Tab-separated table of C-alpha atoms in Angstrom:
chain	number	residue	atom	x	y	z
A	5	MET	CA	73.667	-65.926	180.961
A	6	ASN	CA	76.918	-64.368	178.973
A	7	ILE	CA	76.725	-67.465	178.872
A	8	VAL	CA	73.991	-68.545	177.481
A	9	LEU	CA	73.552	-65.093	175.002
A	10	SER	CA	77.328	-66.088	173.383
A	11	ARG	CA	75.392	-69.096	171.975
A	12	ILE	CA	73.015	-66.979	170.770
A	13	GLN	CA	75.570	-64.867	168.985
A	14	ILE	CA	77.499	-68.120	168.260
A	15	ILE	CA	74.316	-69.510	166.404
A	16	LEU	CA	72.688	-66.892	164.973
A	17	ALA	CA	76.696	-66.217	162.978
A	18	ILE	CA	76.605	-69.915	161.901
A	19	ILE	CA	72.970	-69.171	160.704
A	20	LEU	CA	74.792	-65.791	158.783
A	21	VAL	CA	77.664	-67.711	157.562
A	22	TYR	CA	75.616	-70.188	155.797
A	23	LEU	CA	72.901	-67.509	154.323
A	24	LEU	CA	75.876	-65.038	152.646
A	25	GLY	CA	76.982	-68.659	151.394
A	26	SER	CA	73.848	-69.152	149.956
A	27	LEU	CA	73.488	-65.576	148.409
A	28	LEU	CA	77.865	-65.697	147.076
A	29	ALA	CA	76.591	-68.771	145.687
A	30	LEU	CA	73.477	-67.444	143.854
A	31	THR	CA	75.188	-64.024	143.106
A	32	ALA	CA	77.691	-66.135	140.912
A	33	CYS	CA	75.296	-68.472	139.319
A	34	ASP	CA	73.697	-65.070	138.454
A	35	GLN	CA	77.125	-63.679	136.835
A	36	LYS	CA	77.901	-66.737	133.980
A	37	SER	CA	74.029	-68.169	133.562
A	38	ILE	CA	72.821	-68.573	130.635
A	39	SER	CA	69.474	-66.886	129.457
A	40	LEU	CA	66.833	-69.330	127.909
A	41	ARG	CA	64.765	-68.273	124.404
A	42	LEU	CA	61.207	-69.075	124.986
A	43	ILE	CA	60.317	-71.305	121.839
A	44	GLN	CA	56.578	-71.657	122.679
A	45	GLU	CA	54.399	-71.557	125.790
A	46	HIS	CA	50.766	-73.385	126.613
A	47	VAL	CA	48.398	-73.608	128.908
A	48	ILE	CA	46.849	-77.171	128.670
A	49	PRO	CA	43.479	-76.388	129.031
A	50	GLU	CA	42.342	-79.862	130.119
A	51	ILE	CA	44.404	-80.689	133.195
A	52	ALA	CA	43.136	-78.332	135.868
A	53	LYS	CA	45.668	-77.634	138.286
A	54	ASN	CA	48.984	-79.811	139.513
A	55	LEU	CA	51.138	-80.214	136.799
A	56	SER	CA	54.700	-81.698	138.138
A	57	GLY	CA	56.568	-84.000	136.381
A	58	LEU	CA	57.765	-84.839	132.008
A	59	THR	CA	59.696	-87.546	130.859
A	60	TRP	CA	60.285	-87.925	126.876
A	61	ASN	CA	59.868	-91.468	124.693
A	62	ALA	CA	61.227	-92.135	122.730
A	63	GLU	CA	60.202	-94.611	120.941
A	64	THR	CA	57.341	-92.811	120.813
A	65	ASN	CA	58.459	-89.399	120.146
A	66	THR	CA	55.900	-87.842	122.718
A	67	LEU	CA	56.538	-86.481	125.829
A	68	PHE	CA	54.014	-87.995	129.313
A	69	ALA	CA	53.306	-86.428	132.091
A	70	VAL	CA	51.756	-86.345	135.263
A	71	THR	CA	49.499	-84.375	138.243
A	72	ASN	CA	50.130	-85.245	141.098
A	73	GLU	CA	46.415	-84.300	142.338
A	74	PRO	CA	44.270	-85.948	140.771
A	75	THR	CA	46.415	-88.798	140.441
A	76	LEU	CA	46.808	-88.946	136.551
A	77	LEU	CA	49.208	-89.514	133.409
A	78	PHE	CA	48.770	-88.089	130.147
A	79	GLU	CA	50.504	-88.433	126.919
A	80	LEU	CA	51.394	-85.494	125.401
A	81	ASN	CA	53.036	-83.771	121.603
A	82	THR	CA	55.784	-81.978	121.141
A	83	GLN	CA	52.678	-79.113	121.078
A	84	GLY	CA	51.781	-79.611	124.739
A	85	ARG	CA	47.791	-81.068	123.105
A	86	ILE	CA	46.804	-83.918	125.103
A	87	LEU	CA	47.359	-87.382	123.127
A	88	ARG	CA	45.352	-89.540	126.006
A	89	GLN	CA	44.825	-89.533	129.922
A	90	VAL	CA	45.814	-92.421	132.315
A	91	VAL	CA	43.996	-92.604	135.888
A	92	LEU	CA	46.580	-93.893	138.460
A	93	ASP	CA	44.527	-95.608	141.315
A	94	GLY	CA	45.103	-95.439	144.732
A	95	PHE	CA	48.710	-93.727	143.529
A	96	LYS	CA	49.606	-90.340	145.957
A	97	ASP	CA	51.334	-87.263	145.405
A	98	THR	CA	53.100	-88.101	141.555
A	99	GLU	CA	55.405	-85.859	141.615
A	100	GLY	CA	57.838	-87.028	138.802
A	101	ILE	CA	57.882	-89.365	136.084
A	102	THR	CA	60.889	-91.632	133.821
A	103	HIS	CA	60.485	-93.023	130.857
A	104	ILE	CA	62.259	-96.536	131.564
A	105	GLU	CA	61.612	-98.136	127.948
A	106	GLY	CA	59.129	-100.099	125.995
A	107	THR	CA	55.715	-99.785	127.980
A	108	TYR	CA	57.828	-99.352	131.608
A	109	PHE	CA	58.197	-95.877	133.194
A	110	ALA	CA	58.728	-95.270	137.271
A	111	VAL	CA	57.176	-92.456	139.028
A	112	VAL	CA	58.368	-91.383	142.763
A	113	GLU	CA	55.489	-90.776	145.157
A	114	GLU	CA	56.604	-87.840	146.889
A	115	ARG	CA	54.493	-87.483	150.559
A	116	ARG	CA	55.082	-92.352	150.642
A	117	GLY	CA	58.621	-91.984	149.978
A	118	THR	CA	57.944	-94.712	146.970
A	119	VAL	CA	59.065	-95.459	143.523
A	120	CYS	CA	57.214	-97.361	141.739
A	121	ILE	CA	57.610	-98.949	137.971
A	122	ILE	CA	54.594	-99.353	136.103
A	123	ASN	CA	53.825	-100.918	133.049
A	124	LEU	CA	51.695	-98.973	130.398
A	125	PRO	CA	49.683	-100.503	127.437
A	126	ALA	CA	49.220	-98.157	124.435
A	127	GLN	CA	45.880	-98.416	125.412
A	128	ALA	CA	45.529	-98.287	129.601
A	129	GLU	CA	42.854	-95.991	130.757
A	130	SER	CA	43.804	-96.749	134.169
A	131	ILE	CA	47.030	-97.915	135.887
A	132	ALA	CA	46.206	-99.753	139.763
A	133	HIS	CA	48.690	-99.733	142.397
A	134	GLU	CA	48.164	-102.573	143.557
A	135	SER	CA	49.556	-103.932	139.891
A	136	ALA	CA	53.268	-101.554	140.375
A	137	TRP	CA	56.235	-102.986	141.104
A	138	CYS	CA	57.180	-100.505	144.548
A	139	LEU	CA	60.534	-99.671	146.196
A	140	GLU	CA	59.944	-97.851	149.832
A	141	LEU	CA	62.824	-95.000	149.983
A	142	ASP	CA	62.551	-94.595	154.296
A	143	ALA	CA	61.846	-91.123	153.657
A	144	ALA	CA	58.023	-90.263	153.370
A	145	SER	CA	57.487	-86.261	153.983
A	146	PRO	CA	54.567	-85.454	154.624
A	147	ARG	CA	55.718	-82.154	154.774
A	148	ASN	CA	55.848	-81.896	151.300
A	149	LYS	CA	59.521	-81.992	150.894
A	150	GLY	CA	60.621	-85.508	150.065
A	151	PHE	CA	62.122	-86.570	146.754
A	152	GLU	CA	60.321	-85.447	143.537
A	153	GLY	CA	62.945	-85.933	140.533
A	154	ILE	CA	63.055	-88.915	138.845
A	155	SER	CA	65.441	-90.159	135.853
A	156	TYR	CA	66.365	-93.593	133.733
A	157	ASP	CA	69.866	-93.696	132.488
A	158	PRO	CA	69.727	-97.004	130.855
A	159	ALA	CA	73.394	-97.085	129.831
A	160	THR	CA	73.499	-98.442	133.511
A	161	ARG	CA	69.833	-99.453	133.687
A	162	THR	CA	69.691	-97.220	136.755
A	163	ILE	CA	67.007	-94.975	137.813
A	164	PHE	CA	68.003	-91.811	140.382
A	165	THR	CA	65.801	-89.750	142.636
A	166	VAL	CA	66.448	-86.179	144.057
A	167	ARG	CA	65.466	-84.961	147.355
A	168	GLU	CA	63.688	-81.732	146.859
A	169	SER	CA	64.822	-80.114	149.759
A	170	ARG	CA	67.746	-78.902	151.510
A	171	PRO	CA	70.034	-81.173	152.359
A	172	PHE	CA	70.141	-82.750	148.439
A	173	GLN	CA	70.189	-86.587	148.499
A	174	CYS	CA	70.358	-88.462	145.016
A	175	ILE	CA	69.599	-92.565	145.037
A	176	ALA	CA	70.151	-94.728	142.780
A	177	ILE	CA	68.118	-97.898	142.114
A	178	PRO	CA	69.225	-100.221	139.544
A	179	LEU	CA	67.163	-102.645	137.972
A	180	ASP	CA	67.050	-106.075	137.007
A	181	ALA	CA	66.357	-107.981	133.470
A	182	HIS	CA	62.194	-108.071	134.374
A	183	TYR	CA	62.528	-104.424	135.365
A	184	ASN	CA	62.780	-105.237	139.424
A	185	PRO	CA	64.020	-102.771	141.558
A	186	GLY	CA	67.582	-103.472	143.123
A	187	GLN	CA	68.736	-102.470	146.319
A	188	PRO	CA	68.864	-98.086	146.653
A	189	ILE	CA	72.153	-96.813	146.637
A	190	ILE	CA	73.169	-93.135	147.978
A	191	VAL	CA	75.383	-91.668	145.526
A	192	PRO	CA	77.108	-88.581	146.039
A	193	LEU	CA	75.719	-85.111	144.898
A	194	PRO	CA	77.919	-81.924	144.430
A	195	ASP	CA	76.306	-79.049	146.608
A	196	VAL	CA	74.567	-77.580	143.973
A	197	PRO	CA	74.103	-73.077	144.802
A	198	VAL	CA	70.243	-73.459	144.050
A	199	ARG	CA	67.420	-73.984	146.832
A	200	ASP	CA	65.800	-76.382	144.890
A	201	ILE	CA	65.209	-79.351	142.769
A	202	ALA	CA	61.717	-79.795	141.816
A	203	SER	CA	63.087	-81.839	138.455
A	204	ILE	CA	66.187	-84.114	137.012
A	205	ILE	CA	67.113	-85.771	133.623
A	206	ARG	CA	70.140	-88.133	133.711
A	207	ASP	CA	72.061	-87.924	130.228
A	208	PRO	CA	73.568	-91.109	128.859
A	209	ASP	CA	77.597	-89.565	129.241
A	210	GLY	CA	76.617	-89.393	133.281
A	211	SER	CA	75.643	-85.481	132.721
A	212	LEU	CA	72.725	-84.687	135.105
A	213	TRP	CA	70.371	-81.793	134.325
A	214	ILE	CA	68.766	-79.806	137.560
A	215	LEU	CA	65.760	-77.850	136.714
A	216	SER	CA	64.896	-75.471	140.203
A	217	GLU	CA	61.841	-73.670	141.075
A	218	ALA	CA	62.470	-71.642	143.786
A	219	SER	CA	65.756	-70.554	141.808
A	220	ALA	CA	64.380	-69.800	138.307
A	221	ARG	CA	67.531	-71.723	137.169
A	222	ILE	CA	68.376	-74.577	134.569
A	223	LEU	CA	72.422	-76.621	135.631
A	224	HIS	CA	73.725	-78.508	133.757
A	225	LEU	CA	76.432	-80.994	136.168
A	226	GLY	CA	78.909	-83.020	134.120
A	227	PRO	CA	79.645	-86.363	135.328
A	228	ASP	CA	82.130	-84.977	137.811
A	229	GLY	CA	79.701	-82.951	139.691
A	230	GLN	CA	81.410	-79.464	137.444
A	231	ILE	CA	78.298	-76.903	136.638
A	232	LEU	CA	78.446	-76.930	133.168
A	233	LYS	CA	76.124	-74.679	132.148
A	234	THR	CA	73.292	-72.664	134.515
A	235	TYR	CA	70.832	-71.600	132.304
A	236	ARG	CA	68.339	-68.927	133.285
A	237	LEU	CA	63.787	-69.485	133.075
A	238	PRO	CA	63.046	-65.630	130.758
A	239	SER	CA	61.271	-63.636	132.872
A	240	ASN	CA	57.821	-63.979	131.021
A	241	THR	CA	58.325	-67.480	132.008
A	242	ARG	CA	58.501	-67.488	136.845
A	243	ARG	CA	55.050	-66.887	136.881
A	244	ILE	CA	54.706	-70.481	136.367
A	245	GLN	CA	55.790	-72.481	139.309
A	246	ALA	CA	58.642	-75.286	136.784
A	247	GLU	CA	57.649	-78.904	137.960
A	248	GLY	CA	59.559	-81.162	135.577
A	249	ILE	CA	61.940	-80.935	132.772
A	250	THR	CA	62.702	-83.478	130.376
A	251	ARG	CA	65.023	-83.208	126.519
A	252	THR	CA	64.840	-84.890	123.372
A	253	PRO	CA	68.122	-85.735	122.048
A	254	ASP	CA	68.155	-83.556	119.493
A	255	GLY	CA	68.291	-81.241	121.987
A	256	ARG	CA	65.022	-79.489	122.669
A	257	LEU	CA	64.399	-79.096	126.084
A	258	PHE	CA	60.300	-78.960	127.624
A	259	VAL	CA	59.575	-77.979	130.578
A	260	VAL	CA	55.811	-77.820	132.644
A	261	GLY	CA	54.678	-76.486	135.385
A	262	GLU	CA	51.648	-75.637	137.727
A	263	PRO	CA	48.936	-74.810	136.869
A	264	ASN	CA	48.794	-76.734	133.777
A	265	ILE	CA	51.720	-74.347	131.824
A	266	PHE	CA	53.584	-76.773	129.220
A	267	VAL	CA	56.990	-74.261	127.596
A	268	GLU	CA	59.712	-75.242	125.410
A	269	TYR	CA	63.374	-73.197	125.340
A	270	ALA	CA	66.348	-73.204	123.218
A	271	GLU	CA	69.673	-71.773	124.095
A	272	LYS	CA	70.305	-68.656	123.021
């Protein structure tokens, strides 16, 4: 009996140390975090629920977003107004989207554990799953805790996707000249002080932006993994479930969240 109790005590002690470590990390993060200024916040009435991933298309100067159920893709202007809607036919749980170049995008299906590259012509009203190049990450998660954030790095022609929950994991997917995905590679990801990773942005300089819905934080990490800045989401917008983030080349920061909220922030 004493041996059993000792083992239980050891397990409880390990759990306590882990929780205290997480709490201290979050506290340290809070102490040096920067507040964001709210520029605009809108409900998108045409979207009923489940607004998720977001990306910027520098070629059209517009935003593209997805909902995970129903599986739809939207093109938006910088005021959050819908310019067009595209049905993602046969897709499932589309949580993230990133623009590659031209009419090519990549979306991540969280529950299937796949990254799909799609061609989205300007007049397209529907994209069939069968027409996409899909790569299984061997990480399908029926509990909705799989890969969610996704971003494309044009400098290396590589797609990056990140697991939403701990243990966090980042996978790099190189593309060839015809946008065919190569063999996925697990790349190191620092132990960031957030509870989840909802969305990411990979900048051309190698830095990484992380949106955490559960921690109501945005982290900016340098190429070496060091935290450059931590931003607190303003308290008047924490009621949204922040799910997608993107930046424009001139530094405008956009966030979308469930059920159908569109937000723009700036550093104070």
